[in-house]
mmCIF file with all atom_site columns, C-alpha atoms in Angstrom:
data_model
loop_
_atom_site.group_PDB
_atom_site.id
_atom_site.type_symbol
_atom_site.label_atom_id
_atom_site.label_alt_id
_atom_site.label_comp_id
_atom_site.label_asym_id
_atom_site.label_entity_id
_atom_site.label_seq_id
_atom_site.pdbx_PDB_ins_code
_atom_site.Cartn_x
_atom_site.Cartn_y
_atom_site.Cartn_z
_atom_site.occupancy
_atom_site.B_iso_or_equiv
_atom_site.pdbx_formal_charge
_atom_site.auth_seq_id
_atom_site.auth_comp_id
_atom_site.auth_asym_id
_atom_site.auth_atom_id
_atom_site.pdbx_PDB_model_num
ATOM 1   C CA . UNK A 1 1   ? 27.388 -0.230  -13.337 1.00 55.00 ? 1   UNK A CA 1
ATOM 2   C CA . UNK A 1 2   ? 26.552 -2.074  -16.539 1.00 79.00 ? 2   UNK A CA 1
ATOM 3   C CA . UNK A 1 3   ? 22.846 -2.917  -15.520 1.00 94.00 ? 3   UNK A CA 1
ATOM 4   C CA . UNK A 1 4   ? 19.665 -1.502  -17.014 1.00 97.00 ? 4   UNK A CA 1
ATOM 5   C CA . UNK A 1 5   ? 19.099 1.991   -15.948 1.00 97.00 ? 5   UNK A CA 1
ATOM 6   C CA . UNK A 1 6   ? 15.947 4.097   -15.983 1.00 97.00 ? 6   UNK A CA 1
ATOM 7   C CA . UNK A 1 7   ? 15.287 7.867   -15.771 1.00 97.00 ? 7   UNK A CA 1
ATOM 8   C CA . UNK A 1 8   ? 13.715 9.441   -13.895 1.00 97.00 ? 8   UNK A CA 1
ATOM 9   C CA . UNK A 1 9   ? 13.366 7.266   -10.875 1.00 96.00 ? 9   UNK A CA 1
ATOM 10  C CA . UNK A 1 10  ? 10.258 9.139   -9.715  1.00 97.00 ? 10  UNK A CA 1
ATOM 11  C CA . UNK A 1 11  ? 7.895  11.452  -11.383 1.00 98.00 ? 11  UNK A CA 1
ATOM 12  C CA . UNK A 1 12  ? 4.883  13.130  -10.045 1.00 98.00 ? 12  UNK A CA 1
ATOM 13  C CA . UNK A 1 13  ? 2.732  14.812  -12.476 1.00 98.00 ? 13  UNK A CA 1
ATOM 14  C CA . UNK A 1 14  ? -0.735 16.392  -12.650 1.00 98.00 ? 14  UNK A CA 1
ATOM 15  C CA . UNK A 1 15  ? -3.504 14.643  -14.403 1.00 98.00 ? 15  UNK A CA 1
ATOM 16  C CA . UNK A 1 16  ? -3.649 15.584  -18.076 1.00 98.00 ? 16  UNK A CA 1
ATOM 17  C CA . UNK A 1 17  ? 0.106  16.207  -18.474 1.00 98.00 ? 17  UNK A CA 1
ATOM 18  C CA . UNK A 1 18  ? 2.401  14.354  -20.734 1.00 98.00 ? 18  UNK A CA 1
ATOM 19  C CA . UNK A 1 19  ? 5.505  12.344  -19.289 1.00 98.00 ? 19  UNK A CA 1
ATOM 20  C CA . UNK A 1 20  ? 8.317  10.634  -20.858 1.00 98.00 ? 20  UNK A CA 1
ATOM 21  C CA . UNK A 1 21  ? 10.540 8.012   -19.283 1.00 98.00 ? 21  UNK A CA 1
ATOM 22  C CA . UNK A 1 22  ? 13.891 6.690   -20.603 1.00 98.00 ? 22  UNK A CA 1
ATOM 23  C CA . UNK A 1 23  ? 15.343 3.266   -20.436 1.00 98.00 ? 23  UNK A CA 1
ATOM 24  C CA . UNK A 1 24  ? 18.963 2.316   -21.091 1.00 97.00 ? 24  UNK A CA 1
ATOM 25  C CA . UNK A 1 25  ? 19.455 -1.356  -21.535 1.00 97.00 ? 25  UNK A CA 1
ATOM 26  C CA . UNK A 1 26  ? 22.396 -3.567  -20.884 1.00 95.00 ? 26  UNK A CA 1
ATOM 27  C CA . UNK A 1 27  ? 24.846 -2.736  -23.781 1.00 92.00 ? 27  UNK A CA 1
ATOM 28  C CA . UNK A 1 28  ? 24.672 -5.326  -26.634 1.00 88.00 ? 28  UNK A CA 1
ATOM 29  C CA . UNK A 1 29  ? 21.306 -6.402  -25.661 1.00 93.00 ? 29  UNK A CA 1
ATOM 30  C CA . UNK A 1 30  ? 19.100 -6.403  -28.664 1.00 94.00 ? 30  UNK A CA 1
ATOM 31  C CA . UNK A 1 31  ? 15.746 -6.801  -26.936 1.00 95.00 ? 31  UNK A CA 1
ATOM 32  C CA . UNK A 1 32  ? 14.081 -4.283  -24.705 1.00 97.00 ? 32  UNK A CA 1
ATOM 33  C CA . UNK A 1 33  ? 10.798 -4.746  -22.760 1.00 97.00 ? 33  UNK A CA 1
ATOM 34  C CA . UNK A 1 34  ? 8.488  -2.380  -21.040 1.00 97.00 ? 34  UNK A CA 1
ATOM 35  C CA . UNK A 1 35  ? 6.227  -3.588  -18.105 1.00 97.00 ? 35  UNK A CA 1
ATOM 36  C CA . UNK A 1 36  ? 3.945  -1.740  -15.732 1.00 97.00 ? 36  UNK A CA 1
ATOM 37  C CA . UNK A 1 37  ? 3.506  -2.786  -12.095 1.00 96.00 ? 37  UNK A CA 1
ATOM 38  C CA . UNK A 1 38  ? 0.651  -1.469  -9.933  1.00 95.00 ? 38  UNK A CA 1
ATOM 39  C CA . UNK A 1 39  ? 0.609  -1.895  -6.189  1.00 91.00 ? 39  UNK A CA 1
ATOM 40  C CA . UNK A 1 40  ? 0.194  -5.410  -4.931  1.00 90.00 ? 40  UNK A CA 1
ATOM 41  C CA . UNK A 1 41  ? 0.469  -6.786  -8.466  1.00 93.00 ? 41  UNK A CA 1
ATOM 42  C CA . UNK A 1 42  ? 3.061  -8.527  -10.640 1.00 95.00 ? 42  UNK A CA 1
ATOM 43  C CA . UNK A 1 43  ? 4.585  -6.670  -13.641 1.00 96.00 ? 43  UNK A CA 1
ATOM 44  C CA . UNK A 1 44  ? 2.249  -6.583  -16.744 1.00 96.00 ? 44  UNK A CA 1
ATOM 45  C CA . UNK A 1 45  ? 3.884  -6.716  -20.218 1.00 95.00 ? 45  UNK A CA 1
ATOM 46  C CA . UNK A 1 46  ? 3.494  -3.530  -22.221 1.00 96.00 ? 46  UNK A CA 1
ATOM 47  C CA . UNK A 1 47  ? 5.575  -3.774  -25.351 1.00 96.00 ? 47  UNK A CA 1
ATOM 48  C CA . UNK A 1 48  ? 8.997  -4.973  -26.694 1.00 94.00 ? 48  UNK A CA 1
ATOM 49  C CA . UNK A 1 49  ? 11.605 -4.023  -29.209 1.00 95.00 ? 49  UNK A CA 1
ATOM 50  C CA . UNK A 1 50  ? 14.065 -6.100  -31.071 1.00 94.00 ? 50  UNK A CA 1
ATOM 51  C CA . UNK A 1 51  ? 16.762 -3.509  -32.117 1.00 94.00 ? 51  UNK A CA 1
ATOM 52  C CA . UNK A 1 52  ? 14.721 -0.605  -33.261 1.00 94.00 ? 52  UNK A CA 1
ATOM 53  C CA . UNK A 1 53  ? 11.646 -2.559  -34.344 1.00 94.00 ? 53  UNK A CA 1
ATOM 54  C CA . UNK A 1 54  ? 8.532  -2.620  -31.987 1.00 94.00 ? 54  UNK A CA 1
ATOM 55  C CA . UNK A 1 55  ? 7.458  -6.295  -32.331 1.00 92.00 ? 55  UNK A CA 1
ATOM 56  C CA . UNK A 1 56  ? 4.665  -6.750  -30.011 1.00 90.00 ? 56  UNK A CA 1
ATOM 57  C CA . UNK A 1 57  ? 2.134  -4.511  -28.018 1.00 92.00 ? 57  UNK A CA 1
ATOM 58  C CA . UNK A 1 58  ? -0.046 -5.484  -25.391 1.00 91.00 ? 58  UNK A CA 1
ATOM 59  C CA . UNK A 1 59  ? -3.715 -4.507  -25.239 1.00 89.00 ? 59  UNK A CA 1
ATOM 60  C CA . UNK A 1 60  ? -2.772 -2.516  -22.099 1.00 86.00 ? 60  UNK A CA 1
ATOM 61  C CA . UNK A 1 61  ? -0.813 -0.194  -24.379 1.00 88.00 ? 61  UNK A CA 1
ATOM 62  C CA . UNK A 1 62  ? -3.632 2.355   -25.079 1.00 90.00 ? 62  UNK A CA 1
ATOM 63  C CA . UNK A 1 63  ? -3.461 5.058   -27.613 1.00 93.00 ? 63  UNK A CA 1
ATOM 64  C CA . UNK A 1 64  ? -2.140 7.487   -25.113 1.00 96.00 ? 64  UNK A CA 1
ATOM 65  C CA . UNK A 1 65  ? 1.003  5.468   -24.700 1.00 96.00 ? 65  UNK A CA 1
ATOM 66  C CA . UNK A 1 66  ? 3.892  5.408   -27.263 1.00 96.00 ? 66  UNK A CA 1
ATOM 67  C CA . UNK A 1 67  ? 7.313  3.814   -26.970 1.00 97.00 ? 67  UNK A CA 1
ATOM 68  C CA . UNK A 1 68  ? 10.365 4.290   -29.306 1.00 96.00 ? 68  UNK A CA 1
ATOM 69  C CA . UNK A 1 69  ? 13.750 2.840   -29.647 1.00 96.00 ? 69  UNK A CA 1
ATOM 70  C CA . UNK A 1 70  ? 15.085 4.981   -32.588 1.00 91.00 ? 70  UNK A CA 1
ATOM 71  C CA . UNK A 1 71  ? 18.720 3.805   -32.805 1.00 88.00 ? 71  UNK A CA 1
ATOM 72  C CA . UNK A 1 72  ? 18.225 0.370   -31.218 1.00 87.00 ? 72  UNK A CA 1
ATOM 73  C CA . UNK A 1 73  ? 19.846 1.543   -27.908 1.00 92.00 ? 73  UNK A CA 1
ATOM 74  C CA . UNK A 1 74  ? 17.929 3.393   -25.354 1.00 96.00 ? 74  UNK A CA 1
ATOM 75  C CA . UNK A 1 75  ? 14.203 3.614   -25.383 1.00 98.00 ? 75  UNK A CA 1
ATOM 76  C CA . UNK A 1 76  ? 11.542 6.135   -24.393 1.00 98.00 ? 76  UNK A CA 1
ATOM 77  C CA . UNK A 1 77  ? 7.955  5.505   -23.134 1.00 98.00 ? 77  UNK A CA 1
ATOM 78  C CA . UNK A 1 78  ? 5.634  8.471   -23.457 1.00 98.00 ? 78  UNK A CA 1
ATOM 79  C CA . UNK A 1 79  ? 2.213  8.796   -21.752 1.00 98.00 ? 79  UNK A CA 1
ATOM 80  C CA . UNK A 1 80  ? -0.020 11.584  -23.034 1.00 98.00 ? 80  UNK A CA 1
ATOM 81  C CA . UNK A 1 81  ? -2.905 13.081  -21.123 1.00 97.00 ? 81  UNK A CA 1
ATOM 82  C CA . UNK A 1 82  ? -2.039 11.166  -18.028 1.00 98.00 ? 82  UNK A CA 1
ATOM 83  C CA . UNK A 1 83  ? -4.836 9.715   -15.869 1.00 97.00 ? 83  UNK A CA 1
ATOM 84  C CA . UNK A 1 84  ? -4.804 8.623   -12.158 1.00 96.00 ? 84  UNK A CA 1
ATOM 85  C CA . UNK A 1 85  ? -5.020 5.081   -13.247 1.00 95.00 ? 85  UNK A CA 1
ATOM 86  C CA . UNK A 1 86  ? -1.583 5.516   -14.923 1.00 97.00 ? 86  UNK A CA 1
ATOM 87  C CA . UNK A 1 87  ? -0.059 5.704   -11.560 1.00 97.00 ? 87  UNK A CA 1
ATOM 88  C CA . UNK A 1 88  ? 2.293  2.728   -11.438 1.00 97.00 ? 88  UNK A CA 1
ATOM 89  C CA . UNK A 1 89  ? 5.905  1.539   -11.523 1.00 97.00 ? 89  UNK A CA 1
ATOM 90  C CA . UNK A 1 90  ? 7.233  1.392   -15.102 1.00 97.00 ? 90  UNK A CA 1
ATOM 91  C CA . UNK A 1 91  ? 9.799  -1.229  -15.512 1.00 97.00 ? 91  UNK A CA 1
ATOM 92  C CA . UNK A 1 92  ? 12.233 -1.733  -18.228 1.00 97.00 ? 92  UNK A CA 1
ATOM 93  C CA . UNK A 1 93  ? 14.127 -4.971  -19.037 1.00 97.00 ? 93  UNK A CA 1
ATOM 94  C CA . UNK A 1 94  ? 16.621 -6.141  -21.619 1.00 96.00 ? 94  UNK A CA 1
ATOM 95  C CA . UNK A 1 95  ? 17.931 -9.330  -23.083 1.00 94.00 ? 95  UNK A CA 1
ATOM 96  C CA . UNK A 1 96  ? 19.975 -10.807 -25.850 1.00 91.00 ? 96  UNK A CA 1
ATOM 97  C CA . UNK A 1 97  ? 18.075 -12.150 -28.905 1.00 85.00 ? 97  UNK A CA 1
ATOM 98  C CA . UNK A 1 98  ? 18.874 -15.783 -27.997 1.00 81.00 ? 98  UNK A CA 1
ATOM 99  C CA . UNK A 1 99  ? 18.913 -15.085 -24.149 1.00 82.00 ? 99  UNK A CA 1
ATOM 100 C CA . UNK A 1 100 ? 16.314 -16.637 -21.927 1.00 86.00 ? 100 UNK A CA 1
ATOM 101 C CA . UNK A 1 101 ? 16.955 -14.128 -19.179 1.00 92.00 ? 101 UNK A CA 1
ATOM 102 C CA . UNK A 1 102 ? 15.373 -10.695 -19.034 1.00 95.00 ? 102 UNK A CA 1
ATOM 103 C CA . UNK A 1 103 ? 17.188 -8.291  -16.608 1.00 96.00 ? 103 UNK A CA 1
ATOM 104 C CA . UNK A 1 104 ? 15.114 -5.420  -15.171 1.00 97.00 ? 104 UNK A CA 1
ATOM 105 C CA . UNK A 1 105 ? 15.951 -1.891  -14.214 1.00 96.00 ? 105 UNK A CA 1
ATOM 106 C CA . UNK A 1 106 ? 15.136 -0.139  -11.072 1.00 96.00 ? 106 UNK A CA 1
ATOM 107 C CA . UNK A 1 107 ? 11.921 1.223   -12.467 1.00 96.00 ? 107 UNK A CA 1
ATOM 108 C CA . UNK A 1 108 ? 10.219 4.748   -12.726 1.00 97.00 ? 108 UNK A CA 1
ATOM 109 C CA . UNK A 1 109 ? 7.489  5.289   -10.189 1.00 97.00 ? 109 UNK A CA 1
ATOM 110 C CA . UNK A 1 110 ? 4.847  7.628   -11.692 1.00 98.00 ? 110 UNK A CA 1
ATOM 111 C CA . UNK A 1 111 ? 2.329  9.299   -9.488  1.00 98.00 ? 111 UNK A CA 1
ATOM 112 C CA . UNK A 1 112 ? -0.549 11.071  -11.141 1.00 98.00 ? 112 UNK A CA 1
ATOM 113 C CA . UNK A 1 113 ? -2.283 13.633  -8.865  1.00 97.00 ? 113 UNK A CA 1
ATOM 114 C CA . UNK B 2 1   ? -4.223 -14.172 -20.410 1.00 49.00 ? 1   UNK B CA 1
ATOM 115 C CA . UNK B 2 2   ? -3.248 -17.338 -18.824 1.00 66.00 ? 2   UNK B CA 1
ATOM 116 C CA . UNK B 2 3   ? -3.137 -17.240 -15.016 1.00 88.00 ? 3   UNK B CA 1
ATOM 117 C CA . UNK B 2 4   ? -0.083 -17.633 -12.762 1.00 94.00 ? 4   UNK B CA 1
ATOM 118 C CA . UNK B 2 5   ? -1.091 -18.166 -9.083  1.00 95.00 ? 5   UNK B CA 1
ATOM 119 C CA . UNK B 2 6   ? 1.024  -17.777 -5.999  1.00 95.00 ? 6   UNK B CA 1
ATOM 120 C CA . UNK B 2 7   ? 0.129  -17.666 -2.317  1.00 91.00 ? 7   UNK B CA 1
ATOM 121 C CA . UNK B 2 8   ? 0.372  -14.128 -1.155  1.00 92.00 ? 8   UNK B CA 1
ATOM 122 C CA . UNK B 2 9   ? 2.455  -14.467 2.117   1.00 96.00 ? 9   UNK B CA 1
ATOM 123 C CA . UNK B 2 10  ? 4.957  -16.777 3.814   1.00 97.00 ? 10  UNK B CA 1
ATOM 124 C CA . UNK B 2 11  ? 6.672  -16.285 7.130   1.00 97.00 ? 11  UNK B CA 1
ATOM 125 C CA . UNK B 2 12  ? 9.680  -18.270 8.289   1.00 97.00 ? 12  UNK B CA 1
ATOM 126 C CA . UNK B 2 13  ? 12.333 -18.220 10.950  1.00 97.00 ? 13  UNK B CA 1
ATOM 127 C CA . UNK B 2 14  ? 15.760 -17.391 10.126  1.00 97.00 ? 14  UNK B CA 1
ATOM 128 C CA . UNK B 2 15  ? 17.747 -20.605 9.455   1.00 97.00 ? 15  UNK B CA 1
ATOM 129 C CA . UNK B 2 16  ? 14.675 -22.542 8.286   1.00 97.00 ? 16  UNK B CA 1
ATOM 130 C CA . UNK B 2 17  ? 14.069 -23.520 4.745   1.00 97.00 ? 17  UNK B CA 1
ATOM 131 C CA . UNK B 2 18  ? 11.331 -21.502 2.775   1.00 97.00 ? 18  UNK B CA 1
ATOM 132 C CA . UNK B 2 19  ? 9.308  -23.092 0.125   1.00 97.00 ? 19  UNK B CA 1
ATOM 133 C CA . UNK B 2 20  ? 7.363  -20.716 -2.220  1.00 98.00 ? 20  UNK B CA 1
ATOM 134 C CA . UNK B 2 21  ? 4.742  -22.242 -4.531  1.00 97.00 ? 21  UNK B CA 1
ATOM 135 C CA . UNK B 2 22  ? 3.446  -21.273 -7.916  1.00 96.00 ? 22  UNK B CA 1
ATOM 136 C CA . UNK B 2 23  ? 0.824  -22.778 -10.314 1.00 96.00 ? 23  UNK B CA 1
ATOM 137 C CA . UNK B 2 24  ? 0.425  -21.871 -13.966 1.00 93.00 ? 24  UNK B CA 1
ATOM 138 C CA . UNK B 2 25  ? -2.231 -22.819 -16.466 1.00 88.00 ? 25  UNK B CA 1
ATOM 139 C CA . UNK B 2 26  ? -0.715 -22.254 -19.787 1.00 83.00 ? 26  UNK B CA 1
ATOM 140 C CA . UNK B 2 27  ? 0.433  -25.716 -21.151 1.00 80.00 ? 27  UNK B CA 1
ATOM 141 C CA . UNK B 2 28  ? 2.822  -24.126 -23.727 1.00 82.00 ? 28  UNK B CA 1
ATOM 142 C CA . UNK B 2 29  ? 4.784  -22.490 -20.992 1.00 80.00 ? 29  UNK B CA 1
ATOM 143 C CA . UNK B 2 30  ? 8.453  -23.256 -21.947 1.00 85.00 ? 30  UNK B CA 1
ATOM 144 C CA . UNK B 2 31  ? 10.417 -21.196 -19.558 1.00 92.00 ? 31  UNK B CA 1
ATOM 145 C CA . UNK B 2 32  ? 9.671  -20.605 -15.843 1.00 94.00 ? 32  UNK B CA 1
ATOM 146 C CA . UNK B 2 33  ? 11.356 -18.013 -13.749 1.00 96.00 ? 33  UNK B CA 1
ATOM 147 C CA . UNK B 2 34  ? 11.747 -16.848 -10.196 1.00 97.00 ? 34  UNK B CA 1
ATOM 148 C CA . UNK B 2 35  ? 12.390 -13.096 -9.506  1.00 98.00 ? 35  UNK B CA 1
ATOM 149 C CA . UNK B 2 36  ? 12.969 -11.286 -6.233  1.00 98.00 ? 36  UNK B CA 1
ATOM 150 C CA . UNK B 2 37  ? 11.833 -7.697  -5.585  1.00 96.00 ? 37  UNK B CA 1
ATOM 151 C CA . UNK B 2 38  ? 12.875 -5.721  -2.625  1.00 94.00 ? 38  UNK B CA 1
ATOM 152 C CA . UNK B 2 39  ? 10.989 -2.614  -1.587  1.00 89.00 ? 39  UNK B CA 1
ATOM 153 C CA . UNK B 2 40  ? 10.998 0.210   -3.971  1.00 83.00 ? 40  UNK B CA 1
ATOM 154 C CA . UNK B 2 41  ? 13.495 -1.683  -6.336  1.00 86.00 ? 41  UNK B CA 1
ATOM 155 C CA . UNK B 2 42  ? 13.275 -3.474  -9.683  1.00 89.00 ? 42  UNK B CA 1
ATOM 156 C CA . UNK B 2 43  ? 13.235 -7.010  -10.140 1.00 95.00 ? 43  UNK B CA 1
ATOM 157 C CA . UNK B 2 44  ? 16.182 -9.393  -9.612  1.00 96.00 ? 44  UNK B CA 1
ATOM 158 C CA . UNK B 2 45  ? 16.314 -12.552 -11.595 1.00 96.00 ? 45  UNK B CA 1
ATOM 159 C CA . UNK B 2 46  ? 17.067 -15.510 -9.253  1.00 97.00 ? 46  UNK B CA 1
ATOM 160 C CA . UNK B 2 47  ? 16.777 -18.525 -11.542 1.00 96.00 ? 47  UNK B CA 1
ATOM 161 C CA . UNK B 2 48  ? 14.940 -20.083 -14.280 1.00 94.00 ? 48  UNK B CA 1
ATOM 162 C CA . UNK B 2 49  ? 14.082 -23.460 -15.340 1.00 94.00 ? 49  UNK B CA 1
ATOM 163 C CA . UNK B 2 50  ? 13.085 -25.098 -18.776 1.00 91.00 ? 50  UNK B CA 1
ATOM 164 C CA . UNK B 2 51  ? 10.038 -27.081 -19.079 1.00 88.00 ? 51  UNK B CA 1
ATOM 165 C CA . UNK B 2 52  ? 11.887 -30.205 -19.989 1.00 89.00 ? 52  UNK B CA 1
ATOM 166 C CA . UNK B 2 53  ? 13.645 -30.161 -16.494 1.00 91.00 ? 53  UNK B CA 1
ATOM 167 C CA . UNK B 2 54  ? 12.364 -31.361 -13.209 1.00 93.00 ? 54  UNK B CA 1
ATOM 168 C CA . UNK B 2 55  ? 14.787 -29.719 -11.014 1.00 95.00 ? 55  UNK B CA 1
ATOM 169 C CA . UNK B 2 56  ? 17.521 -27.043 -10.917 1.00 95.00 ? 56  UNK B CA 1
ATOM 170 C CA . UNK B 2 57  ? 19.818 -26.087 -8.026  1.00 96.00 ? 57  UNK B CA 1
ATOM 171 C CA . UNK B 2 58  ? 21.871 -23.083 -7.578  1.00 93.00 ? 58  UNK B CA 1
ATOM 172 C CA . UNK B 2 59  ? 23.449 -22.526 -4.277  1.00 95.00 ? 59  UNK B CA 1
ATOM 173 C CA . UNK B 2 60  ? 20.899 -22.058 -1.648  1.00 97.00 ? 60  UNK B CA 1
ATOM 174 C CA . UNK B 2 61  ? 18.134 -22.192 -4.285  1.00 97.00 ? 61  UNK B CA 1
ATOM 175 C CA . UNK B 2 62  ? 16.258 -25.336 -5.583  1.00 97.00 ? 62  UNK B CA 1
ATOM 176 C CA . UNK B 2 63  ? 13.590 -25.128 -8.264  1.00 97.00 ? 63  UNK B CA 1
ATOM 177 C CA . UNK B 2 64  ? 11.190 -28.074 -8.645  1.00 97.00 ? 64  UNK B CA 1
ATOM 178 C CA . UNK B 2 65  ? 8.849  -28.387 -11.669 1.00 95.00 ? 65  UNK B CA 1
ATOM 179 C CA . UNK B 2 66  ? 5.965  -30.737 -12.035 1.00 94.00 ? 66  UNK B CA 1
ATOM 180 C CA . UNK B 2 67  ? 4.887  -30.178 -15.514 1.00 91.00 ? 67  UNK B CA 1
ATOM 181 C CA . UNK B 2 68  ? 2.015  -32.548 -15.321 1.00 91.00 ? 68  UNK B CA 1
ATOM 182 C CA . UNK B 2 69  ? 0.544  -30.548 -12.445 1.00 93.00 ? 69  UNK B CA 1
ATOM 183 C CA . UNK B 2 70  ? 1.751  -27.118 -13.753 1.00 92.00 ? 70  UNK B CA 1
ATOM 184 C CA . UNK B 2 71  ? 3.433  -26.481 -10.455 1.00 95.00 ? 71  UNK B CA 1
ATOM 185 C CA . UNK B 2 72  ? 6.623  -24.823 -9.707  1.00 95.00 ? 72  UNK B CA 1
ATOM 186 C CA . UNK B 2 73  ? 8.315  -24.304 -6.468  1.00 97.00 ? 73  UNK B CA 1
ATOM 187 C CA . UNK B 2 74  ? 11.354 -22.332 -4.998  1.00 98.00 ? 74  UNK B CA 1
ATOM 188 C CA . UNK B 2 75  ? 13.048 -23.624 -1.952  1.00 98.00 ? 75  UNK B CA 1
ATOM 189 C CA . UNK B 2 76  ? 15.493 -21.337 -0.188  1.00 98.00 ? 76  UNK B CA 1
ATOM 190 C CA . UNK B 2 77  ? 17.894 -23.173 2.126   1.00 98.00 ? 77  UNK B CA 1
ATOM 191 C CA . UNK B 2 78  ? 18.931 -21.568 5.426   1.00 97.00 ? 78  UNK B CA 1
ATOM 192 C CA . UNK B 2 79  ? 16.769 -18.574 4.923   1.00 98.00 ? 79  UNK B CA 1
ATOM 193 C CA . UNK B 2 80  ? 18.333 -15.200 6.196   1.00 97.00 ? 80  UNK B CA 1
ATOM 194 C CA . UNK B 2 81  ? 16.699 -11.906 7.038   1.00 95.00 ? 81  UNK B CA 1
ATOM 195 C CA . UNK B 2 82  ? 18.125 -10.482 3.888   1.00 95.00 ? 82  UNK B CA 1
ATOM 196 C CA . UNK B 2 83  ? 15.861 -12.913 2.039   1.00 97.00 ? 83  UNK B CA 1
ATOM 197 C CA . UNK B 2 84  ? 12.876 -11.007 3.111   1.00 97.00 ? 84  UNK B CA 1
ATOM 198 C CA . UNK B 2 85  ? 11.321 -9.653  -0.115  1.00 97.00 ? 85  UNK B CA 1
ATOM 199 C CA . UNK B 2 86  ? 8.557  -10.369 -2.657  1.00 97.00 ? 86  UNK B CA 1
ATOM 200 C CA . UNK B 2 87  ? 9.151  -13.346 -4.892  1.00 98.00 ? 87  UNK B CA 1
ATOM 201 C CA . UNK B 2 88  ? 7.573  -13.411 -8.272  1.00 98.00 ? 88  UNK B CA 1
ATOM 202 C CA . UNK B 2 89  ? 6.922  -16.595 -10.438 1.00 97.00 ? 89  UNK B CA 1
ATOM 203 C CA . UNK B 2 90  ? 6.834  -15.918 -14.164 1.00 96.00 ? 90  UNK B CA 1
ATOM 204 C CA . UNK B 2 91  ? 6.266  -17.974 -17.358 1.00 93.00 ? 91  UNK B CA 1
ATOM 205 C CA . UNK B 2 92  ? 7.050  -17.583 -20.912 1.00 90.00 ? 92  UNK B CA 1
ATOM 206 C CA . UNK B 2 93  ? 5.885  -19.715 -23.846 1.00 79.00 ? 93  UNK B CA 1
ATOM 207 C CA . UNK B 2 94  ? 7.941  -20.618 -26.759 1.00 73.00 ? 94  UNK B CA 1
ATOM 208 C CA . UNK B 2 95  ? 5.904  -18.440 -28.985 1.00 74.00 ? 95  UNK B CA 1
ATOM 209 C CA . UNK B 2 96  ? 6.458  -15.090 -27.361 1.00 80.00 ? 96  UNK B CA 1
ATOM 210 C CA . UNK B 2 97  ? 8.828  -13.077 -25.333 1.00 87.00 ? 97  UNK B CA 1
ATOM 211 C CA . UNK B 2 98  ? 6.554  -11.399 -22.873 1.00 91.00 ? 98  UNK B CA 1
ATOM 212 C CA . UNK B 2 99  ? 6.876  -12.723 -19.339 1.00 94.00 ? 99  UNK B CA 1
ATOM 213 C CA . UNK B 2 100 ? 3.598  -13.431 -17.529 1.00 94.00 ? 100 UNK B CA 1
ATOM 214 C CA . UNK B 2 101 ? 3.868  -12.855 -13.756 1.00 96.00 ? 101 UNK B CA 1
ATOM 215 C CA . UNK B 2 102 ? 1.990  -13.963 -10.655 1.00 96.00 ? 102 UNK B CA 1
ATOM 216 C CA . UNK B 2 103 ? 1.010  -11.411 -8.014  1.00 96.00 ? 103 UNK B CA 1
ATOM 217 C CA . UNK B 2 104 ? 4.047  -12.306 -5.908  1.00 96.00 ? 104 UNK B CA 1
ATOM 218 C CA . UNK B 2 105 ? 4.594  -14.001 -2.528  1.00 97.00 ? 105 UNK B CA 1
ATOM 219 C CA . UNK B 2 106 ? 5.856  -11.791 0.303   1.00 97.00 ? 106 UNK B CA 1
ATOM 220 C CA . UNK B 2 107 ? 8.417  -13.635 2.285   1.00 98.00 ? 107 UNK B CA 1
ATOM 221 C CA . UNK B 2 108 ? 9.101  -12.393 5.861   1.00 97.00 ? 108 UNK B CA 1
ATOM 222 C CA . UNK B 2 109 ? 12.074 -13.848 7.656   1.00 97.00 ? 109 UNK B CA 1
ATOM 223 C CA . UNK B 2 110 ? 11.953 -13.458 11.452  1.00 95.00 ? 110 UNK B CA 1
ATOM 224 C CA . UNK B 2 111 ? 15.037 -13.657 13.753  1.00 92.00 ? 111 UNK B CA 1
#
């Protein structure tokens, strides 16, 4: 399978704990995006990388959120001191630099209790 | 941000055509997309259209774009039960790379 992969697929955590998600993009895709989707809503953009550089961050990305893509391949999204409002599906997508299409992974569903 | 609006629900009978509509407000939208999401899954890119096009056809899918009215539609011919899913319209301007999604239209196909 050469699609976008995400790990874990599900995460249950207690409020106040830190969580980290991983995304592996389609190989050779230079751009990597993170989105968040809450129940009954469309995905909302969080941030994107071009290679290892984080080029855009949405206002949704509070100080408790940090994303990295250290070697320009996989990326991690960390949420510190989780809150119940962080419960959502976190989606990763990737594309070529000159590509119009963004391909999404299966998502990581986070539940904060 | 700019709004992307979709009707929330559509029900059709198997074999009929489905038409899912979307309106957007950002006049700088350059790329418009349709994604499909099945329960518990990520988003599958169905098709996209550039703002300088009026129509795009891909097998059972036809996308129509009315740029003047900022209206996009997705027609699915010969709808099958496997087409039951949530369909998202999304737009992207030429100045950014983030996709701006609507809330999705839940399509139910009945036998």
